[in-house]
């Protein structure tokens, strides 16, 4: 008959490392998978659902947080809840019987913990451990303070970036306003030149119109004995004036108005931009005093300092 992880048979009874408190009160033997520190109750998967219905605000720890369970022992395997018995030198891991059966059957060097621990209390590495732990706890406390300050600094950085983006947008708007102003200035100059050109053409057309009218009227009024010669002279002058008028007409008809042709690079360039710039994380080195402690044990082959 198969047993659950963290359980074993003793005689005819199934013994668990942690048993469900509620089930025990009802004379049931069920392995606990959860612990509520406020109720100080161990619970199986079934009972934890009932507990959650009554105490929604209670924080419940599962097997993954077994170190937070009341009565937790350092001798217990974090993964399986069994008593730690051996050390695997191949993987440098403390193992229970289930660990060995599942993950370390092919390992070449497995030592019994009591053998490794014999005389260990008198070793320098064990005596240095409290100081190393205190040093690390102090370092973590300092790091916590630093990160708290970083939280305020992060808000400042956020606001500064917003200000920079708005300043960039304002600068872009200024540049666009300048481009618009220069374009309008060019438009005004061209408008002025074209208005003058049209005015000059109107005056020239009117003048040519009147000259042709006068010449044809004078030609038609020629009389006397020299009429033929005078008419020929008038004809030649009219022809010359007509040629001049035709050239003027062609020049004027070829004149265009004005239209706007935008820079083809502007819109595609803007559309290809994903944003105004990249927001990048920065690494800030936070140096502090340090010390080195050896935590090497006899089973370790390599240097092990913290």
PDB file of C-alpha atoms in Angstrom:
ATOM      1  CA  UNK A   1       0.000   0.000   0.000  1.00  0.00           C
ATOM      2  CA  UNK A   2       1.413   3.378  -1.018  1.00  0.00           C
ATOM      3  CA  UNK A   3       1.881   6.119   1.587  1.00  0.00           C
ATOM      4  CA  UNK A   4       1.897   9.893   1.185  1.00  0.00           C
ATOM      5  CA  UNK A   5       5.123  11.876   1.196  1.00  0.00           C
ATOM      6  CA  UNK A   6       6.168  12.772   4.731  1.00  0.00           C
ATOM      7  CA  UNK A   7       4.354   9.771   6.216  1.00  0.00           C
ATOM      8  CA  UNK A   8       5.439   6.289   7.344  1.00  0.00           C
ATOM      9  CA  UNK A   9       3.918   3.235   8.982  1.00  0.00           C
ATOM     10  CA  UNK A  10       4.674   2.305  12.546  1.00  0.00           C
ATOM     11  CA  UNK A  11       3.093  -1.013  13.285  1.00  0.00           C
ATOM     12  CA  UNK A  12      -0.462  -0.674  12.051  1.00  0.00           C
ATOM     13  CA  UNK A  13      -0.637   3.112  12.373  1.00  0.00           C
ATOM     14  CA  UNK A  14       0.313   5.660   9.713  1.00  0.00           C
ATOM     15  CA  UNK A  15       2.543   8.295  11.309  1.00  0.00           C
ATOM     16  CA  UNK A  16       2.760  11.833   9.793  1.00  0.00           C
ATOM     17  CA  UNK A  17       5.329  14.539  10.462  1.00  0.00           C
ATOM     18  CA  UNK A  18       2.358  16.937  10.794  1.00  0.00           C
ATOM     19  CA  UNK A  19      -1.226  15.725  11.266  1.00  0.00           C
ATOM     20  CA  UNK A  20      -4.405  17.682  10.562  1.00  0.00           C
ATOM     21  CA  UNK A  21      -5.596  19.219  13.850  1.00  0.00           C
ATOM     22  CA  UNK A  22      -9.297  19.147  12.921  1.00  0.00           C
ATOM     23  CA  UNK A  23      -9.166  15.552  11.764  1.00  0.00           C
ATOM     24  CA  UNK A  24      -7.392  14.523  14.982  1.00  0.00           C
ATOM     25  CA  UNK A  25     -10.249  16.028  17.017  1.00  0.00           C
ATOM     26  CA  UNK A  26     -12.571  13.720  15.095  1.00  0.00           C
ATOM     27  CA  UNK A  27     -10.338  10.670  15.592  1.00  0.00           C
ATOM     28  CA  UNK A  28      -9.109  10.774  11.992  1.00  0.00           C
ATOM     29  CA  UNK A  29      -5.483  10.347  10.958  1.00  0.00           C
ATOM     30  CA  UNK A  30      -4.814  12.753   8.034  1.00  0.00           C
ATOM     31  CA  UNK A  31      -1.561  14.358   6.966  1.00  0.00           C
ATOM     32  CA  UNK A  32      -1.481  18.175   7.239  1.00  0.00           C
ATOM     33  CA  UNK A  33      -0.649  20.168   4.102  1.00  0.00           C
ATOM     34  CA  UNK A  34      -1.300  23.655   5.534  1.00  0.00           C
ATOM     35  CA  UNK A  35      -0.736  25.644   8.720  1.00  0.00           C
ATOM     36  CA  UNK A  36      -2.553  28.749  10.043  1.00  0.00           C
ATOM     37  CA  UNK A  37      -0.386  30.659  12.565  1.00  0.00           C
ATOM     38  CA  UNK A  38      -3.367  32.679  13.843  1.00  0.00           C
ATOM     39  CA  UNK A  39      -5.417  29.587  14.659  1.00  0.00           C
ATOM     40  CA  UNK A  40      -2.294  27.498  15.381  1.00  0.00           C
ATOM     41  CA  UNK A  41      -3.951  24.686  13.444  1.00  0.00           C
ATOM     42  CA  UNK A  42      -2.518  22.219  10.969  1.00  0.00           C
ATOM     43  CA  UNK A  43      -4.936  21.367   8.161  1.00  0.00           C
ATOM     44  CA  UNK A  44      -5.343  18.857   5.364  1.00  0.00           C
ATOM     45  CA  UNK A  45      -6.502  19.896   1.887  1.00  0.00           C
ATOM     46  CA  UNK A  46     -10.158  19.293   2.816  1.00  0.00           C
ATOM     47  CA  UNK A  47     -10.135  21.172   6.111  1.00  0.00           C
ATOM     48  CA  UNK A  48      -8.241  24.183   4.721  1.00  0.00           C
ATOM     49  CA  UNK A  49     -11.185  24.870   2.384  1.00  0.00           C
ATOM     50  CA  UNK A  50     -13.578  24.983   5.348  1.00  0.00           C
ATOM     51  CA  UNK A  51     -11.120  27.186   7.239  1.00  0.00           C
ATOM     52  CA  UNK A  52     -10.884  29.562   4.271  1.00  0.00           C
ATOM     53  CA  UNK A  53     -14.655  29.955   4.228  1.00  0.00           C
ATOM     54  CA  UNK A  54     -14.731  31.095   7.867  1.00  0.00           C
ATOM     55  CA  UNK A  55     -11.447  33.007   8.076  1.00  0.00           C
ATOM     56  CA  UNK A  56     -10.859  34.703   4.745  1.00  0.00           C
ATOM     57  CA  UNK A  57      -8.254  37.142   6.129  1.00  0.00           C
ATOM     58  CA  UNK A  58      -6.064  34.509   7.787  1.00  0.00           C
ATOM     59  CA  UNK A  59      -2.711  33.840   6.130  1.00  0.00           C
ATOM     60  CA  UNK A  60      -2.239  30.107   5.595  1.00  0.00           C
ATOM     61  CA  UNK A  61       1.140  28.561   4.760  1.00  0.00           C
ATOM     62  CA  UNK A  62       1.460  25.486   2.581  1.00  0.00           C
ATOM     63  CA  UNK A  63       4.199  22.880   2.393  1.00  0.00           C
ATOM     64  CA  UNK A  64       6.292  25.278   0.316  1.00  0.00           C
ATOM     65  CA  UNK A  65       6.520  27.565   3.389  1.00  0.00           C
ATOM     66  CA  UNK A  66       7.018  24.779   5.917  1.00  0.00           C
ATOM     67  CA  UNK A  67       9.744  26.790   7.650  1.00  0.00           C
ATOM     68  CA  UNK A  68       7.007  29.149   8.816  1.00  0.00           C
ATOM     69  CA  UNK A  69       5.011  26.347  10.450  1.00  0.00           C
ATOM     70  CA  UNK A  70       4.932  26.203  14.236  1.00  0.00           C
ATOM     71  CA  UNK A  71       7.157  23.458  15.552  1.00  0.00           C
ATOM     72  CA  UNK A  72       9.272  23.378  12.376  1.00  0.00           C
ATOM     73  CA  UNK A  73      12.542  21.598  12.895  1.00  0.00           C
ATOM     74  CA  UNK A  74      15.781  22.201  10.989  1.00  0.00           C
ATOM     75  CA  UNK A  75      16.211  18.423  10.923  1.00  0.00           C
ATOM     76  CA  UNK A  76      13.207  18.125   8.563  1.00  0.00           C
ATOM     77  CA  UNK A  77      13.528  17.955   4.777  1.00  0.00           C
ATOM     78  CA  UNK A  78      12.046  21.116   3.228  1.00  0.00           C
ATOM     79  CA  UNK A  79      10.738  19.190   0.250  1.00  0.00           C
ATOM     80  CA  UNK A  80       9.332  16.020   1.760  1.00  0.00           C
ATOM     81  CA  UNK A  81       8.919  16.744   5.458  1.00  0.00           C
ATOM     82  CA  UNK A  82      10.952  13.712   6.552  1.00  0.00           C
ATOM     83  CA  UNK A  83      13.934  13.648   8.901  1.00  0.00           C
ATOM     84  CA  UNK A  84      17.240  14.479   7.190  1.00  0.00           C
ATOM     85  CA  UNK A  85      19.571  11.495   7.397  1.00  0.00           C
ATOM     86  CA  UNK A  86      22.403  11.694   4.851  1.00  0.00           C
ATOM     87  CA  UNK A  87      24.516  14.102   2.801  1.00  0.00           C
ATOM     88  CA  UNK A  88      25.054  13.632  -0.947  1.00  0.00           C
ATOM     89  CA  UNK A  89      28.605  14.709  -1.731  1.00  0.00           C
ATOM     90  CA  UNK A  90      27.935  14.599  -5.467  1.00  0.00           C
ATOM     91  CA  UNK A  91      25.230  17.276  -5.258  1.00  0.00           C
ATOM     92  CA  UNK A  92      26.256  18.863  -1.945  1.00  0.00           C
ATOM     93  CA  UNK A  93      22.716  18.356  -0.600  1.00  0.00           C
ATOM     94  CA  UNK A  94      21.179  17.245   2.675  1.00  0.00           C
ATOM     95  CA  UNK A  95      18.766  14.379   1.973  1.00  0.00           C
ATOM     96  CA  UNK A  96      15.989  12.444   3.595  1.00  0.00           C
ATOM     97  CA  UNK A  97      15.167   8.845   2.653  1.00  0.00           C
ATOM     98  CA  UNK A  98      12.681  10.008   0.005  1.00  0.00           C
ATOM     99  CA  UNK A  99      15.304  12.342  -1.553  1.00  0.00           C
ATOM    100  CA  UNK A 100      17.717   9.431  -1.853  1.00  0.00           C
ATOM    101  CA  UNK A 101      15.082   7.141  -3.354  1.00  0.00           C
ATOM    102  CA  UNK A 102      13.905   9.697  -5.923  1.00  0.00           C
ATOM    103  CA  UNK A 103      16.984  11.712  -6.857  1.00  0.00           C
ATOM    104  CA  UNK A 104      20.211  10.214  -5.530  1.00  0.00           C
ATOM    105  CA  UNK A 105      20.108   6.470  -6.210  1.00  0.00           C
ATOM    106  CA  UNK A 106      22.960   6.751  -8.729  1.00  0.00           C
ATOM    107  CA  UNK A 107      25.161   9.069  -6.647  1.00  0.00           C
ATOM    108  CA  UNK A 108      28.589   7.718  -5.782  1.00  0.00           C
ATOM    109  CA  UNK A 109      29.190   9.343  -2.387  1.00  0.00           C
ATOM    110  CA  UNK A 110      26.473   9.519   0.277  1.00  0.00           C
ATOM    111  CA  UNK A 111      27.477   9.887   3.937  1.00  0.00           C
ATOM    112  CA  UNK A 112      25.488   9.423   7.131  1.00  0.00           C
ATOM    113  CA  UNK A 113      24.957  12.797   8.851  1.00  0.00           C
ATOM    114  CA  UNK A 114      25.971  11.677  12.368  1.00  0.00           C
ATOM    115  CA  UNK A 115      29.329  10.574  10.937  1.00  0.00           C
ATOM    116  CA  UNK A 116      29.886  13.950   9.233  1.00  0.00           C
ATOM    117  CA  UNK A 117      28.766  15.892  12.318  1.00  0.00           C
ATOM    118  CA  UNK A 118      31.056  14.112  14.782  1.00  0.00           C
ATOM    119  CA  UNK A 119      33.279  16.764  16.418  1.00  0.00           C
ATOM    120  CA  UNK A 120      31.844  19.520  14.210  1.00  0.00           C
ATOM    121  CA  UNK A 121      30.763  21.725  17.140  1.00  0.00           C
ATOM    122  CA  UNK A 122      34.415  22.406  17.951  1.00  0.00           C
ATOM    123  CA  UNK A 123      35.443  23.415  14.417  1.00  0.00           C
ATOM    124  CA  UNK A 124      36.340  26.986  13.512  1.00  0.00           C
ATOM    125  CA  UNK A 125      33.867  27.096  10.639  1.00  0.00           C
ATOM    126  CA  UNK A 126      30.958  26.259  12.937  1.00  0.00           C
ATOM    127  CA  UNK A 127      32.045  28.834  15.524  1.00  0.00           C
ATOM    128  CA  UNK A 128      32.317  31.509  12.808  1.00  0.00           C
ATOM    129  CA  UNK A 129      28.792  30.865  11.516  1.00  0.00           C
ATOM    130  CA  UNK A 130      26.908  33.105  14.027  1.00  0.00           C
ATOM    131  CA  UNK A 131      29.160  36.053  13.150  1.00  0.00           C
ATOM    132  CA  UNK A 132      28.632  35.382   9.438  1.00  0.00           C
ATOM    133  CA  UNK A 133      24.861  35.223   9.920  1.00  0.00           C
ATOM    134  CA  UNK A 134      24.871  38.437  11.976  1.00  0.00           C
ATOM    135  CA  UNK A 135      26.974  40.128   9.296  1.00  0.00           C
ATOM    136  CA  UNK A 136      24.615  39.039   6.546  1.00  0.00           C
ATOM    137  CA  UNK A 137      21.521  40.058   8.552  1.00  0.00           C
ATOM    138  CA  UNK A 138      23.100  43.482   9.118  1.00  0.00           C
ATOM    139  CA  UNK A 139      23.900  43.730   5.407  1.00  0.00           C
ATOM    140  CA  UNK A 140      20.326  42.784   4.495  1.00  0.00           C
ATOM    141  CA  UNK A 141      19.022  45.394   6.934  1.00  0.00           C
ATOM    142  CA  UNK A 142      21.195  48.044   5.294  1.00  0.00           C
ATOM    143  CA  UNK A 143      20.073  46.848   1.877  1.00  0.00           C
ATOM    144  CA  UNK A 144      16.452  47.150   2.972  1.00  0.00           C
ATOM    145  CA  UNK A 145      17.058  50.754   4.023  1.00  0.00           C
ATOM    146  CA  UNK A 146      18.787  51.469   0.736  1.00  0.00           C
ATOM    147  CA  UNK A 147      15.912  49.985  -1.245  1.00  0.00           C
ATOM    148  CA  UNK A 148      13.448  52.049   0.790  1.00  0.00           C
ATOM    149  CA  UNK A 149      15.362  55.138  -0.258  1.00  0.00           C
ATOM    150  CA  UNK A 150      15.460  53.779  -3.803  1.00  0.00           C
ATOM    151  CA  UNK A 151      11.661  53.716  -3.736  1.00  0.00           C
ATOM    152  CA  UNK A 152      11.595  57.465  -3.110  1.00  0.00           C
ATOM    153  CA  UNK A 153      14.329  57.950  -5.696  1.00  0.00           C
ATOM    154  CA  UNK A 154      12.275  55.918  -8.161  1.00  0.00           C
ATOM    155  CA  UNK A 155       9.354  58.311  -7.774  1.00  0.00           C
ATOM    156  CA  UNK A 156      11.714  61.245  -8.368  1.00  0.00           C
ATOM    157  CA  UNK A 157      13.131  59.513 -11.454  1.00  0.00           C
ATOM    158  CA  UNK A 158       9.597  58.892 -12.718  1.00  0.00           C
ATOM    159  CA  UNK A 159       8.665  62.555 -12.333  1.00  0.00           C
ATOM    160  CA  UNK A 160      11.969  63.681 -13.882  1.00  0.00           C
ATOM    161  CA  UNK A 161      11.424  61.467 -16.919  1.00  0.00           C
ATOM    162  CA  UNK A 162       7.912  62.887 -17.364  1.00  0.00           C
ATOM    163  CA  UNK A 163       9.395  66.397 -17.187  1.00  0.00           C
ATOM    164  CA  UNK A 164      12.077  65.459 -19.732  1.00  0.00           C
ATOM    165  CA  UNK A 165       9.506  64.007 -22.123  1.00  0.00           C
ATOM    166  CA  UNK A 166       7.340  67.112 -21.821  1.00  0.00           C
ATOM    167  CA  UNK A 167      10.400  69.327 -22.369  1.00  0.00           C
ATOM    168  CA  UNK A 168      11.289  67.293 -25.452  1.00  0.00           C
ATOM    169  CA  UNK A 169       7.727  67.630 -26.714  1.00  0.00           C
ATOM    170  CA  UNK A 170       7.885  71.394 -26.106  1.00  0.00           C
ATOM    171  CA  UNK A 171      11.181  71.593 -27.982  1.00  0.00           C
ATOM    172  CA  UNK A 172       9.676  69.629 -30.882  1.00  0.00           C
ATOM    173  CA  UNK A 173       6.664  71.935 -30.872  1.00  0.00           C
ATOM    174  CA  UNK A 174       9.019  74.933 -30.985  1.00  0.00           C
ATOM    175  CA  UNK A 175      10.874  73.447 -33.957  1.00  0.00           C
ATOM    176  CA  UNK A 176       7.591  72.694 -35.722  1.00  0.00           C
ATOM    177  CA  UNK A 177       6.402  76.242 -35.039  1.00  0.00           C
ATOM    178  CA  UNK A 178       9.622  77.566 -36.566  1.00  0.00           C
ATOM    179  CA  UNK A 179       9.215  75.367 -39.641  1.00  0.00           C
ATOM    180  CA  UNK A 180       5.618  76.520 -39.964  1.00  0.00           C
ATOM    181  CA  UNK A 181       6.643  80.170 -39.631  1.00  0.00           C
ATOM    182  CA  UNK A 182       9.369  79.815 -42.278  1.00  0.00           C
ATOM    183  CA  UNK A 183       6.912  78.079 -44.615  1.00  0.00           C
ATOM    184  CA  UNK A 184       4.375  80.874 -44.159  1.00  0.00           C
ATOM    185  CA  UNK A 185       7.088  83.478 -44.751  1.00  0.00           C
ATOM    186  CA  UNK A 186       7.979  81.737 -48.003  1.00  0.00           C
ATOM    187  CA  UNK A 187       4.281  81.650 -48.891  1.00  0.00           C
ATOM    188  CA  UNK A 188       3.903  85.365 -48.174  1.00  0.00           C
ATOM    189  CA  UNK A 189       6.900  86.227 -50.363  1.00  0.00           C
ATOM    190  CA  UNK A 190       5.590  84.127 -53.213  1.00  0.00           C
ATOM    191  CA  UNK A 191       2.115  85.563 -52.793  1.00  0.00           C
ATOM    192  CA  UNK A 192       3.529  89.082 -52.988  1.00  0.00           C
ATOM    193  CA  UNK A 193       5.580  88.263 -56.102  1.00  0.00           C
ATOM    194  CA  UNK A 194       2.644  86.592 -57.856  1.00  0.00           C
ATOM    195  CA  UNK A 195       0.288  89.447 -57.011  1.00  0.00           C
ATOM    196  CA  UNK A 196       2.792  91.902 -58.503  1.00  0.00           C
ATOM    197  CA  UNK A 197       3.233  89.690 -61.579  1.00  0.00           C
ATOM    198  CA  UNK A 198      -0.541  89.549 -62.137  1.00  0.00           C
ATOM    199  CA  UNK A 199      -0.848  93.292 -61.671  1.00  0.00           C
ATOM    200  CA  UNK A 200       1.957  93.910 -64.190  1.00  0.00           C
ATOM    201  CA  UNK A 201       0.390  91.494 -66.668  1.00  0.00           C
ATOM    202  CA  UNK A 202      -2.993  93.213 -66.365  1.00  0.00           C
ATOM    203  CA  UNK A 203      -1.419  96.578 -67.064  1.00  0.00           C
ATOM    204  CA  UNK A 204       0.599  95.195 -70.012  1.00  0.00           C
ATOM    205  CA  UNK A 205      -2.473  93.492 -71.493  1.00  0.00           C
ATOM    206  CA  UNK A 206      -4.516  96.665 -71.156  1.00  0.00           C
ATOM    207  CA  UNK A 207      -1.759  98.712 -72.744  1.00  0.00           C
ATOM    208  CA  UNK A 208      -1.340  96.247 -75.628  1.00  0.00           C
ATOM    209  CA  UNK A 209      -5.122  96.108 -76.067  1.00  0.00           C
ATOM    210  CA  UNK A 210      -5.340  99.894 -76.363  1.00  0.00           C
ATOM    211  CA  UNK A 211      -2.354 100.114 -78.713  1.00  0.00           C
ATOM    212  CA  UNK A 212      -3.849  97.550 -81.122  1.00  0.00           C
ATOM    213  CA  UNK A 213      -7.212  99.339 -81.010  1.00  0.00           C
ATOM    214  CA  UNK A 214      -5.594 102.692 -81.794  1.00  0.00           C
ATOM    215  CA  UNK A 215      -3.449 101.271 -84.608  1.00  0.00           C
ATOM    216  CA  UNK A 216      -6.318  99.484 -86.373  1.00  0.00           C
ATOM    217  CA  UNK A 217      -8.533 102.535 -86.052  1.00  0.00           C
ATOM    218  CA  UNK A 218      -5.827 104.771 -87.575  1.00  0.00           C
ATOM    219  CA  UNK A 219      -5.188 102.230 -90.351  1.00  0.00           C
ATOM    220  CA  UNK A 220      -8.840 102.208 -91.282  1.00  0.00           C
ATOM    221  CA  UNK A 221      -8.964 106.023 -91.425  1.00  0.00           C
ATOM    222  CA  UNK A 222      -6.110 106.436 -93.942  1.00  0.00           C
ATOM    223  CA  UNK A 223      -7.116 108.421 -97.052  1.00  0.00           C
ATOM    224  CA  UNK A 224      -5.488 110.504 -99.747  1.00  0.00           C
ATOM    225  CA  UNK A 225      -3.135 109.887-102.622  1.00  0.00           C
ATOM    226  CA  UNK A 226      -0.598 108.045-100.341  1.00  0.00           C
ATOM    227  CA  UNK A 227      -3.267 105.758 -98.856  1.00  0.00           C
ATOM    228  CA  UNK A 228      -1.730 102.617-100.278  1.00  0.00           C
ATOM    229  CA  UNK A 229       1.772 103.345 -98.964  1.00  0.00           C
ATOM    230  CA  UNK A 230       0.481 104.529 -95.597  1.00  0.00           C
ATOM    231  CA  UNK A 231      -1.763 101.470 -95.337  1.00  0.00           C
ATOM    232  CA  UNK A 232       1.204  99.188 -96.011  1.00  0.00           C
ATOM    233  CA  UNK A 233       3.209 100.939 -93.339  1.00  0.00           C
ATOM    234  CA  UNK A 234       0.245 100.641 -90.924  1.00  0.00           C
ATOM    235  CA  UNK A 235      -0.160  96.970 -91.800  1.00  0.00           C
ATOM    236  CA  UNK A 236       3.478  96.228 -91.070  1.00  0.00           C
ATOM    237  CA  UNK A 237       3.310  98.027 -87.729  1.00  0.00           C
ATOM    238  CA  UNK A 238       0.111  96.208 -86.799  1.00  0.00           C
ATOM    239  CA  UNK A 239       1.711  92.872 -87.715  1.00  0.00           C
ATOM    240  CA  UNK A 240       4.697  93.686 -85.548  1.00  0.00           C
ATOM    241  CA  UNK A 241       2.418  94.658 -82.676  1.00  0.00           C
ATOM    242  CA  UNK A 242       0.354  91.468 -83.168  1.00  0.00           C
ATOM    243  CA  UNK A 243       3.532  89.365 -82.973  1.00  0.00           C
ATOM    244  CA  UNK A 244       4.486  91.198 -79.806  1.00  0.00           C
ATOM    245  CA  UNK A 245       0.985  90.610 -78.398  1.00  0.00           C
ATOM    246  CA  UNK A 246       1.118  86.864 -79.245  1.00  0.00           C
ATOM    247  CA  UNK A 247       4.463  86.490 -77.452  1.00  0.00           C
ATOM    248  CA  UNK A 248       3.021  88.309 -74.461  1.00  0.00           C
ATOM    249  CA  UNK A 249      -0.026  86.046 -74.511  1.00  0.00           C
ATOM    250  CA  UNK A 250       2.108  82.887 -74.563  1.00  0.00           C
ATOM    251  CA  UNK A 251       4.269  84.096 -71.697  1.00  0.00           C
ATOM    252  CA  UNK A 252       1.293  85.023 -69.547  1.00  0.00           C
ATOM    253  CA  UNK A 253      -0.588  81.781 -70.239  1.00  0.00           C
ATOM    254  CA  UNK A 254       2.428  79.736 -69.208  1.00  0.00           C
ATOM    255  CA  UNK A 255       2.562  81.389 -65.803  1.00  0.00           C
ATOM    256  CA  UNK A 256       1.334  79.173 -62.968  1.00  0.00           C
ATOM    257  CA  UNK A 257      -0.206  79.945 -59.632  1.00  0.00           C
ATOM    258  CA  UNK A 258       1.183  78.251 -56.512  1.00  0.00           C
ATOM    259  CA  UNK A 259       0.714  75.002 -54.611  1.00  0.00           C
ATOM    260  CA  UNK A 260       2.165  73.355 -51.525  1.00  0.00           C
ATOM    261  CA  UNK A 261       4.283  70.181 -51.707  1.00  0.00           C
ATOM    262  CA  UNK A 262       5.150  68.855 -48.265  1.00  0.00           C
ATOM    263  CA  UNK A 263       8.493  67.285 -47.403  1.00  0.00           C
ATOM    264  CA  UNK A 264       7.950  63.583 -48.076  1.00  0.00           C
ATOM    265  CA  UNK A 265      10.382  62.558 -45.319  1.00  0.00           C
ATOM    266  CA  UNK A 266       8.583  64.175 -42.381  1.00  0.00           C
ATOM    267  CA  UNK A 267       5.490  61.981 -41.947  1.00  0.00           C
ATOM    268  CA  UNK A 268       7.241  58.616 -42.610  1.00  0.00           C
ATOM    269  CA  UNK A 269      10.003  59.611 -40.180  1.00  0.00           C
ATOM    270  CA  UNK A 270       7.497  60.390 -37.430  1.00  0.00           C
ATOM    271  CA  UNK A 271       5.511  57.227 -38.115  1.00  0.00           C
ATOM    272  CA  UNK A 272       8.641  55.107 -37.808  1.00  0.00           C
ATOM    273  CA  UNK A 273       9.265  56.406 -34.285  1.00  0.00           C
ATOM    274  CA  UNK A 274       7.950  54.110 -31.552  1.00  0.00           C
ATOM    275  CA  UNK A 275       8.412  56.703 -28.822  1.00  0.00           C
ATOM    276  CA  UNK A 276      10.478  59.746 -27.878  1.00  0.00           C
ATOM    277  CA  UNK A 277      13.253  57.550 -26.452  1.00  0.00           C
ATOM    278  CA  UNK A 278      13.981  54.403 -24.456  1.00  0.00           C
ATOM    279  CA  UNK A 279      13.387  54.064 -20.720  1.00  0.00           C
ATOM    280  CA  UNK A 280      16.395  52.146 -19.407  1.00  0.00           C
ATOM    281  CA  UNK A 281      17.203  50.735 -16.020  1.00  0.00           C
ATOM    282  CA  UNK A 282      20.483  51.908 -14.499  1.00  0.00           C
ATOM    283  CA  UNK A 283      22.761  49.973 -12.175  1.00  0.00           C
ATOM    284  CA  UNK A 284      23.958  51.849  -9.123  1.00  0.00           C
ATOM    285  CA  UNK A 285      26.852  50.313  -7.216  1.00  0.00           C
ATOM    286  CA  UNK A 286      26.213  50.521  -3.483  1.00  0.00           C
ATOM    287  CA  UNK A 287      29.542  49.752  -1.840  1.00  0.00           C
ATOM    288  CA  UNK A 288      29.865  48.929   1.799  1.00  0.00           C
ATOM    289  CA  UNK A 289      32.395  47.439   4.169  1.00  0.00           C
ATOM    290  CA  UNK A 290      32.748  43.679   3.899  1.00  0.00           C
ATOM    291  CA  UNK A 291      34.239  40.749   5.734  1.00  0.00           C
ATOM    292  CA  UNK A 292      34.853  37.136   4.723  1.00  0.00           C
ATOM    293  CA  UNK A 293      33.922  34.119   6.804  1.00  0.00           C
ATOM    294  CA  UNK A 294      34.752  30.530   6.035  1.00  0.00           C
ATOM    295  CA  UNK A 295      31.782  28.162   6.313  1.00  0.00           C
ATOM    296  CA  UNK A 296      33.561  25.207   4.788  1.00  0.00           C
ATOM    297  CA  UNK A 297      32.909  21.835   6.382  1.00  0.00           C
ATOM    298  CA  UNK A 298      34.941  18.671   6.101  1.00  0.00           C
ATOM    299  CA  UNK A 299      32.703  17.288   3.324  1.00  0.00           C
ATOM    300  CA  UNK A 300      33.347  20.356   1.116  1.00  0.00           C
ATOM    301  CA  UNK A 301      36.147  20.088  -1.431  1.00  0.00           C
ATOM    302  CA  UNK A 302      36.111  23.696  -2.662  1.00  0.00           C
ATOM    303  CA  UNK A 303      36.559  26.987  -0.780  1.00  0.00           C
ATOM    304  CA  UNK A 304      33.266  28.121   0.724  1.00  0.00           C
ATOM    305  CA  UNK A 305      33.303  31.696   2.062  1.00  0.00           C
ATOM    306  CA  UNK A 306      30.520  34.217   2.748  1.00  0.00           C
TER     307      UNK A 306
END
